[in-house]
Structures are given as C-alpha cells and as structure tokens.
mmCIF file of C-alpha atoms in Angstrom:
data_model
loop_
_atom_site.group_PDB
_atom_site.id
_atom_site.type_symbol
_atom_site.label_atom_id
_atom_site.label_comp_id
_atom_site.label_asym_id
_atom_site.label_seq_id
_atom_site.Cartn_x
_atom_site.Cartn_y
_atom_site.Cartn_z
ATOM 1 C CA MET A 1 -12.472 192.875 70.324
ATOM 2 C CA ASP A 2 -11.323 193.961 66.872
ATOM 3 C CA VAL A 3 -8.700 196.244 68.402
ATOM 4 C CA SER A 4 -7.309 193.363 70.450
ATOM 5 C CA ARG A 5 -7.006 191.232 67.313
ATOM 6 C CA VAL A 6 -5.044 193.991 65.619
ATOM 7 C CA ILE A 7 -2.723 194.311 68.627
ATOM 8 C CA PHE A 8 -2.147 190.566 68.801
ATOM 9 C CA SER A 9 -1.500 190.387 65.061
ATOM 10 C CA ILE A 10 1.148 193.120 65.350
ATOM 11 C CA ASP A 11 2.624 191.309 68.341
ATOM 12 C CA PHE A 12 2.846 188.085 66.337
ATOM 13 C CA ILE A 13 4.597 189.908 63.497
ATOM 14 C CA ALA A 14 7.126 191.314 65.972
ATOM 15 C CA PHE A 15 7.629 187.833 67.431
ATOM 16 C CA SER A 16 8.240 186.428 63.942
ATOM 17 C CA PHE A 17 10.854 189.104 63.274
ATOM 18 C CA ARG A 18 12.455 188.315 66.621
ATOM 19 C CA LEU A 19 13.055 184.753 65.450
ATOM 20 C CA LEU A 20 15.389 186.098 62.774
ATOM 21 C CA GLU A 21 17.867 186.892 65.538
ATOM 22 C CA HIS A 22 18.791 183.209 65.656
ATOM 23 C CA CYS A 23 20.088 183.513 62.096
ATOM 24 C CA TYR A 24 23.061 185.517 63.390
ATOM 25 C CA GLY A 25 24.759 182.242 64.248
ATOM 26 C CA SER A 26 24.840 181.234 60.580
ATOM 27 C CA PHE A 27 27.751 182.423 58.460
ATOM 28 C CA PHE A 28 25.446 182.687 55.428
ATOM 29 C CA LEU A 29 22.269 184.082 57.004
ATOM 30 C CA GLY A 30 23.856 186.416 59.556
ATOM 31 C CA PRO A 31 25.209 188.998 57.069
ATOM 32 C CA LEU A 32 21.935 188.794 55.138
ATOM 33 C CA ILE A 33 20.006 189.912 58.216
ATOM 34 C CA VAL A 34 22.428 192.818 58.585
ATOM 35 C CA MET A 35 21.815 193.694 54.926
ATOM 36 C CA ILE A 36 18.072 193.741 55.527
ATOM 37 C CA GLY A 37 18.501 196.029 58.524
ATOM 38 C CA ASP A 38 20.657 198.456 56.545
ATOM 39 C CA MET A 39 18.160 198.394 53.677
ATOM 40 C CA VAL A 40 15.317 199.228 56.048
ATOM 41 C CA ALA A 41 17.296 202.180 57.413
ATOM 42 C CA THR A 42 18.050 203.340 53.860
ATOM 43 C CA THR A 43 14.391 202.988 52.889
ATOM 44 C CA ILE A 44 13.276 205.125 55.825
ATOM 45 C CA LYS A 45 15.649 207.883 54.718
ATOM 46 C CA PHE A 46 14.461 207.455 51.136
ATOM 47 C CA LEU A 47 10.847 207.961 52.225
ATOM 48 C CA ILE A 48 11.706 211.523 53.218
ATOM 49 C CA ILE A 49 12.490 212.319 49.577
ATOM 50 C CA LEU A 50 9.554 210.294 48.298
ATOM 51 C CA SER A 51 7.122 212.056 50.629
ATOM 52 C CA ALA A 52 7.727 215.376 48.849
ATOM 53 C CA PHE A 53 6.540 213.918 45.523
ATOM 54 C CA PHE A 54 3.819 211.864 47.193
ATOM 55 C CA ILE A 55 2.201 214.690 49.161
ATOM 56 C CA GLY A 56 2.604 217.164 46.309
ATOM 57 C CA PHE A 57 0.828 214.930 43.808
ATOM 58 C CA ALA A 58 -1.883 213.908 46.284
ATOM 59 C CA VAL A 59 -2.869 217.456 47.189
ATOM 60 C CA ALA A 60 -2.543 218.818 43.642
ATOM 61 C CA SER A 61 -4.602 216.073 42.014
ATOM 62 C CA GLU A 62 -7.329 216.135 44.666
ATOM 63 C CA SER A 63 -7.662 219.921 44.598
ATOM 64 C CA VAL A 64 -8.139 219.934 40.822
ATOM 65 C CA LEU A 65 -10.200 216.772 40.577
ATOM 66 C CA ASN A 66 -12.565 217.530 43.482
ATOM 67 C CA PRO A 67 -12.326 221.254 44.284
ATOM 68 C CA GLU A 68 -15.394 221.267 46.558
ATOM 69 C CA ALA A 69 -14.230 218.550 48.937
ATOM 70 C CA GLN A 70 -14.688 219.398 52.604
ATOM 71 C CA MET A 71 -12.281 218.696 55.423
ATOM 72 C CA ASN A 72 -13.340 215.769 57.601
ATOM 73 C CA GLY A 73 -11.871 212.735 59.294
ATOM 74 C CA LEU A 74 -12.055 210.565 56.170
ATOM 75 C CA LEU A 75 -10.327 213.023 53.848
ATOM 76 C CA PRO A 76 -6.679 212.135 54.741
ATOM 77 C CA PHE A 77 -7.318 208.441 54.093
ATOM 78 C CA TYR A 78 -8.948 208.937 50.696
ATOM 79 C CA LEU A 79 -6.552 211.757 49.825
ATOM 80 C CA PHE A 80 -3.440 209.566 50.057
ATOM 81 C CA ARG A 81 -4.959 206.223 49.092
ATOM 82 C CA LYS A 82 -4.919 206.674 45.319
ATOM 83 C CA PRO A 83 -1.454 208.304 45.074
ATOM 84 C CA PHE A 84 -0.030 205.415 47.087
ATOM 85 C CA TRP A 85 -1.366 202.789 44.702
ATOM 86 C CA ASN A 86 -0.506 204.956 41.691
ATOM 87 C CA MET A 87 3.160 204.295 42.460
ATOM 88 C CA PHE A 88 2.557 200.570 41.879
ATOM 89 C CA GLY A 89 0.573 200.874 38.653
ATOM 90 C CA GLU A 90 -3.022 201.144 39.903
ATOM 91 C CA PHE A 91 -4.324 204.310 38.221
ATOM 92 C CA PHE A 92 -8.110 204.241 38.931
ATOM 93 C CA LEU A 93 -8.828 205.553 35.445
ATOM 94 C CA GLU A 94 -12.461 204.454 35.671
ATOM 95 C CA ASP A 95 -12.983 207.086 38.381
ATOM 96 C CA LEU A 96 -11.887 209.794 35.940
ATOM 97 C CA ASP A 97 -14.463 208.638 33.390
ATOM 98 C CA ALA A 98 -17.362 208.542 35.861
ATOM 99 C CA SER A 99 -20.498 210.467 34.950
ATOM 100 C CA VAL A 100 -23.907 211.167 36.446
ATOM 101 C CA ASN A 101 -25.658 209.666 33.422
ATOM 102 C CA ASP A 102 -23.453 206.586 33.202
ATOM 103 C CA GLN A 103 -25.301 203.651 34.728
ATOM 104 C CA ASP A 104 -22.213 201.425 34.854
ATOM 105 C CA ASN A 105 -19.935 204.049 36.398
ATOM 106 C CA MET A 106 -22.245 206.485 38.155
ATOM 107 C CA CYS A 107 -21.091 209.347 40.345
ATOM 108 C CA THR A 108 -22.688 212.239 42.208
ATOM 109 C CA ASP A 109 -22.216 216.000 42.458
ATOM 110 C CA ASP A 110 -24.061 216.331 45.763
ATOM 111 C CA PRO A 111 -21.607 217.392 48.524
ATOM 112 C CA LEU A 112 -23.818 215.887 51.225
ATOM 113 C CA ILE A 113 -23.366 212.481 49.601
ATOM 114 C CA TYR A 114 -19.794 212.414 48.324
ATOM 115 C CA ASN A 115 -18.327 213.974 51.480
ATOM 116 C CA LYS A 116 -19.375 210.783 53.264
ATOM 117 C CA TYR A 117 -17.310 208.779 50.716
ATOM 118 C CA THR A 118 -20.095 206.274 50.169
ATOM 119 C CA THR A 119 -20.599 207.214 46.506
ATOM 120 C CA LEU A 120 -18.064 208.075 43.833
ATOM 121 C CA ARG A 121 -17.586 211.792 43.278
ATOM 122 C CA CYS A 122 -17.821 213.195 39.778
ATOM 123 C CA PRO A 123 -14.479 214.640 38.654
ATOM 124 C CA SER A 124 -14.181 218.173 37.372
ATOM 125 C CA GLU A 125 -13.867 218.782 33.645
ATOM 126 C CA VAL A 126 -10.369 220.173 34.011
ATOM 127 C CA GLY A 127 -9.358 217.281 36.255
ATOM 128 C CA LYS A 128 -10.346 214.699 33.645
ATOM 129 C CA TYR A 129 -7.549 215.953 31.389
ATOM 130 C CA PHE A 130 -5.057 217.429 33.842
ATOM 131 C CA VAL A 131 -4.855 214.633 36.420
ATOM 132 C CA PRO A 132 -3.940 211.828 33.935
ATOM 133 C CA VAL A 133 -1.012 213.904 32.660
ATOM 134 C CA LEU A 134 0.086 214.705 36.198
ATOM 135 C CA MET A 135 -0.324 211.056 37.155
ATOM 136 C CA GLY A 136 1.906 209.966 34.276
ATOM 137 C CA LEU A 137 4.663 212.339 35.363
ATOM 138 C CA TYR A 138 4.259 211.188 38.958
ATOM 139 C CA TYR A 139 4.484 207.509 38.010
ATOM 140 C CA LEU A 140 7.473 208.144 35.753
ATOM 141 C CA THR A 141 9.318 210.043 38.483
ATOM 142 C CA THR A 142 8.658 207.624 41.313
ATOM 143 C CA ASN A 143 9.211 204.369 39.423
ATOM 144 C CA THR A 144 11.911 205.294 36.944
ATOM 145 C CA LEU A 145 13.940 207.775 38.949
ATOM 146 C CA LEU A 146 13.397 207.333 42.671
ATOM 147 C CA PHE A 147 12.914 203.566 42.902
ATOM 148 C CA ASN A 148 15.899 202.890 40.639
ATOM 149 C CA LEU A 149 17.929 205.248 42.795
ATOM 150 C CA LEU A 150 16.896 203.232 45.836
ATOM 151 C CA ILE A 151 17.848 199.961 44.118
ATOM 152 C CA ALA A 152 21.258 201.388 43.225
ATOM 153 C CA LYS A 153 21.752 202.348 46.856
ATOM 154 C CA PHE A 154 20.798 198.814 47.872
ATOM 155 C CA ASN A 155 23.407 197.375 45.511
ATOM 156 C CA TYR A 156 26.062 199.566 47.099
ATOM 157 C CA LYS A 157 25.022 198.433 50.579
ATOM 158 C CA ILE A 158 25.055 194.770 49.580
ATOM 159 C CA ALA A 159 28.525 195.015 48.049
ATOM 160 C CA ASP A 160 29.857 196.842 51.100
ATOM 161 C CA ILE A 161 28.512 194.252 53.545
ATOM 162 C CA GLU A 162 29.535 191.340 51.328
ATOM 163 C CA ASN A 163 33.157 192.474 51.408
ATOM 164 C CA SER A 164 33.205 192.368 55.207
ATOM 165 C CA SER A 165 30.748 189.518 55.778
ATOM 166 C CA ALA A 166 33.236 187.467 57.820
ATOM 167 C CA LYS A 167 33.873 190.302 60.273
ATOM 168 C CA ILE A 168 30.152 191.023 60.555
ATOM 169 C CA TRP A 169 29.368 187.373 61.253
ATOM 170 C CA ARG A 170 32.022 187.123 63.969
ATOM 171 C CA TYR A 171 30.750 190.268 65.652
ATOM 172 C CA GLN A 172 27.081 189.245 65.485
ATOM 173 C CA TYR A 173 27.928 185.763 66.736
ATOM 174 C CA PHE A 174 29.751 187.305 69.685
ATOM 175 C CA VAL A 175 26.878 189.702 70.424
ATOM 176 C CA ILE A 176 24.231 186.984 70.412
ATOM 177 C CA ASN A 177 26.338 184.811 72.718
ATOM 178 C CA ILE A 178 26.793 187.687 75.145
ATOM 179 C CA GLU A 179 23.086 188.507 75.022
ATOM 180 C CA TYR A 180 21.904 184.985 75.703
ATOM 181 C CA SER A 181 24.487 184.503 78.436
ATOM 182 C CA LYS A 182 22.670 187.198 80.421
ATOM 183 C CA MET A 183 19.232 185.648 79.960
ATOM 184 C CA PHE A 184 17.467 183.306 82.314
ATOM 185 C CA ILE A 185 17.463 179.652 81.395
ATOM 186 C CA LEU A 186 13.884 178.898 82.417
ATOM 187 C CA PRO A 187 10.839 180.865 81.254
ATOM 188 C CA PRO A 188 8.745 182.919 83.676
ATOM 189 C CA PRO A 189 7.696 182.420 86.426
ATOM 190 C CA PHE A 190 10.672 180.134 87.156
ATOM 191 C CA PHE A 191 13.355 182.852 87.354
ATOM 192 C CA GLY A 192 14.144 181.945 90.949
ATOM 193 C CA LEU A 193 15.056 178.386 90.028
ATOM 194 C CA THR A 194 17.404 179.688 87.356
ATOM 195 C CA VAL A 195 19.253 181.836 89.872
ATOM 196 C CA LEU A 196 19.588 178.889 92.239
ATOM 197 C CA LEU A 197 21.001 176.718 89.459
ATOM 198 C CA LEU A 198 23.554 179.359 88.544
ATOM 199 C CA ILE A 199 24.575 179.757 92.174
ATOM 200 C CA ALA A 200 24.984 176.008 92.538
ATOM 201 C CA HIS A 201 27.119 175.617 89.405
ATOM 202 C CA ALA A 202 28.988 178.915 89.224
ATOM 203 C CA LYS A 203 29.294 179.734 92.954
ATOM 204 C CA GLY A 204 27.535 183.030 92.543
ATOM 205 C CA TYR A 205 25.365 184.638 89.907
ATOM 206 C CA ARG A 206 27.066 187.511 88.111
ATOM 207 C CA GLY A 207 24.524 187.936 85.326
ATOM 208 C CA ASP A 208 27.186 187.312 82.661
ATOM 209 C CA LEU A 209 28.746 183.903 82.152
ATOM 210 C CA PHE A 210 31.461 185.375 79.922
ATOM 211 C CA SER A 211 32.882 187.789 82.493
ATOM 212 C CA ILE A 212 35.663 186.935 84.911
ATOM 213 C CA ASP A 213 37.275 188.829 87.758
ATOM 214 C CA ILE A 214 40.824 189.942 86.902
ATOM 215 C CA PRO A 215 43.184 191.338 89.544
ATOM 216 C CA LYS A 216 44.337 194.905 89.055
ATOM 217 C CA GLU A 217 47.961 193.928 88.416
ATOM 218 C CA LYS A 218 47.051 191.460 85.666
ATOM 219 C CA PHE A 219 44.584 193.934 84.190
ATOM 220 C CA ALA A 220 47.285 196.608 84.011
ATOM 221 C CA ALA A 221 49.654 194.098 82.398
ATOM 222 C CA LEU A 222 47.014 193.240 79.802
ATOM 223 C CA GLN A 223 46.532 196.918 79.032
ATOM 224 C CA ARG A 224 50.279 197.377 78.525
ATOM 225 C CA LEU A 225 50.367 194.317 76.281
ATOM 226 C CA GLU A 226 47.466 195.658 74.259
ATOM 227 C CA LYS A 227 49.115 199.049 73.782
ATOM 228 C CA THR A 228 52.430 197.440 72.818
ATOM 229 C CA THR A 229 50.772 195.150 70.291
ATOM 230 C CA LEU A 230 48.815 198.032 68.799
ATOM 231 C CA TYR A 231 51.980 200.117 68.518
ATOM 232 C CA ASN A 232 53.814 197.274 66.769
ATOM 233 C CA ILE A 233 50.980 196.806 64.287
ATOM 234 C CA ILE A 234 50.875 200.511 63.456
ATOM 235 C CA GLN A 235 54.665 200.621 63.145
ATOM 236 C CA SER A 236 54.705 197.646 60.779
ATOM 237 C CA GLU A 237 52.026 199.242 58.618
ATOM 238 C CA ASN A 238 54.012 202.474 58.456
ATOM 239 C CA ASP A 239 57.161 200.548 57.495
ATOM 240 C CA LYS A 240 55.276 198.826 54.678
ATOM 241 C CA GLN A 241 53.984 202.147 53.379
ATOM 242 C CA ASN A 242 57.447 203.707 53.526
ATOM 243 C CA MET A 243 58.920 200.731 51.702
ATOM 244 C CA CYS A 244 56.282 200.937 48.988
ATOM 245 C CA SER A 245 56.819 204.671 48.567
ATOM 246 C CA SER A 246 60.603 204.211 48.338
ATOM 247 C CA CYS A 247 60.158 201.450 45.762
ATOM 248 C CA SER A 248 57.881 203.637 43.680
ATOM 249 C CA ASN A 249 60.356 206.523 43.847
ATOM 250 C CA MET A 250 63.149 204.210 42.753
ATOM 251 C CA ASN A 251 61.112 202.963 39.824
ATOM 252 C CA ASN A 252 60.337 206.518 38.767
ATOM 253 C CA SER A 253 64.001 207.464 38.902
ATOM 254 C CA LEU A 254 64.977 204.404 36.860
ATOM 255 C CA GLN A 255 62.367 205.230 34.256
ATOM 256 C CA LYS A 256 63.740 208.753 33.948
ATOM 257 C CA VAL A 257 67.266 207.389 33.461
#
C-alpha cells in the first residue's frame, strides 16, 4: 500500500508538470518554461562535475571517521546522506563531538550495534580533527565555486533565450496547436464518438486538422517559390555586406588621405 502511494504521488507530480504545457500559449510564460527546461538540462550536466567532489568527500570522510564500517544495504544511504546536506549548510557537528561517556550525545564502538545504524557511531580521534577541515574545503568548493558557476551559466541561458523570446513563443505556440490538433476531443472511452464527429464535419478523419492535400503541380510550384525567395534573401544579405565593406574601405582610404 505504501508503494502505491509513492507511485501515485510521483504520477501526480508528473501531471502537475504536464499542466505547464498550457503556458506555451502565453507570450510571457512560454519562454519562461523553455528557460526552465534549459536550466534543468544544464543542471544535469553540472551534476556530473559535482558528483566527483560529492563522492570523493563522502568516501574520504567516512573512511577516516568510521574506518571499521562494514558493507551492507544501509551503507550507501548513510554514506551519501551527510555530504548531501553539507552542501546546504547542515554540518552535523554534534556527531563529531559524540562520546561514549557523554549522556547527552552518546555513541557506541560496538560494530554489531552501529552497523545497524540504530545508534550513533563514535568517530575516530583523527576524524574529529580531519573531517571538519575537509568539510570546510568541500563546502567552500561546492557553494562558492561550483554553485556560482552554475548560476553564471543560468544567467547566460536566460539572456540568450530572452533575446529570441518572440521566435521561441511563435514556435512553441505552433507546436502546441499541432499537438492538440491530433488529439481526440472526448476523453476515453469515447474515442469512437470523436472519430464520428470528425468524419461528419471534415468529411474524413486525417488525424491532423492543419494538414491539407496539395496537388503535385502546386506543390512543385511552392517549392520553386520557396527556393527563389530564399535565394533573393541570401542575395540581398550579400549585397548589404558588400556595400558595408565597400563603405568601410572608402572611409579608410579617406582617412589615409
């Protein structure tokens, strides 16, 4: 029953994200959704670099702090739990000060007990002094260097998308119209009624309300028109560049005179 709740919760999260697709029709929100998607892709690539520091610190600190830890199914969870929260300022310094004789912060040296992760393990003497220094370097590297590098990359992405937000909105608006034109009007299990309605109104269901049948002769004429227009645009751009270069050469010659 608990597993089903987890699956349904993940499904609801995916459904909530799916609702963001309707924001593509907005000139303001559409480019923002594209920004978020690009940031997620950048973050995934950034995690590859971060994982080197993350895994290195996790294994190094655990091997020094608890050298007698045994491999079991719970070790990966507790191995990476503290380094993950260390990146966000949670240092667990009270665990480094734990002692067998401390009633308020008691720990154990018995492997049969601490390998079950029910009681706090006593840190090694070397780990009490080495791990805080290593943790400080780890926090400084991840927060000051890597996270600021990620933020700078985000700023570059935002500026790049902001400069072409109009083109992005037009494209996304076109894509969402094409996508929903191919969908059924009625929800399941009424797909058959949708097909009948489309047949009645469109005299045949093609699966795409935006497509039309063009004869071969007209299609060839459209292709020729497209090529001619493209050639004219390229030619005009070349003429502008040649004119600018000639003007600059003339100005240079006048300055020399």
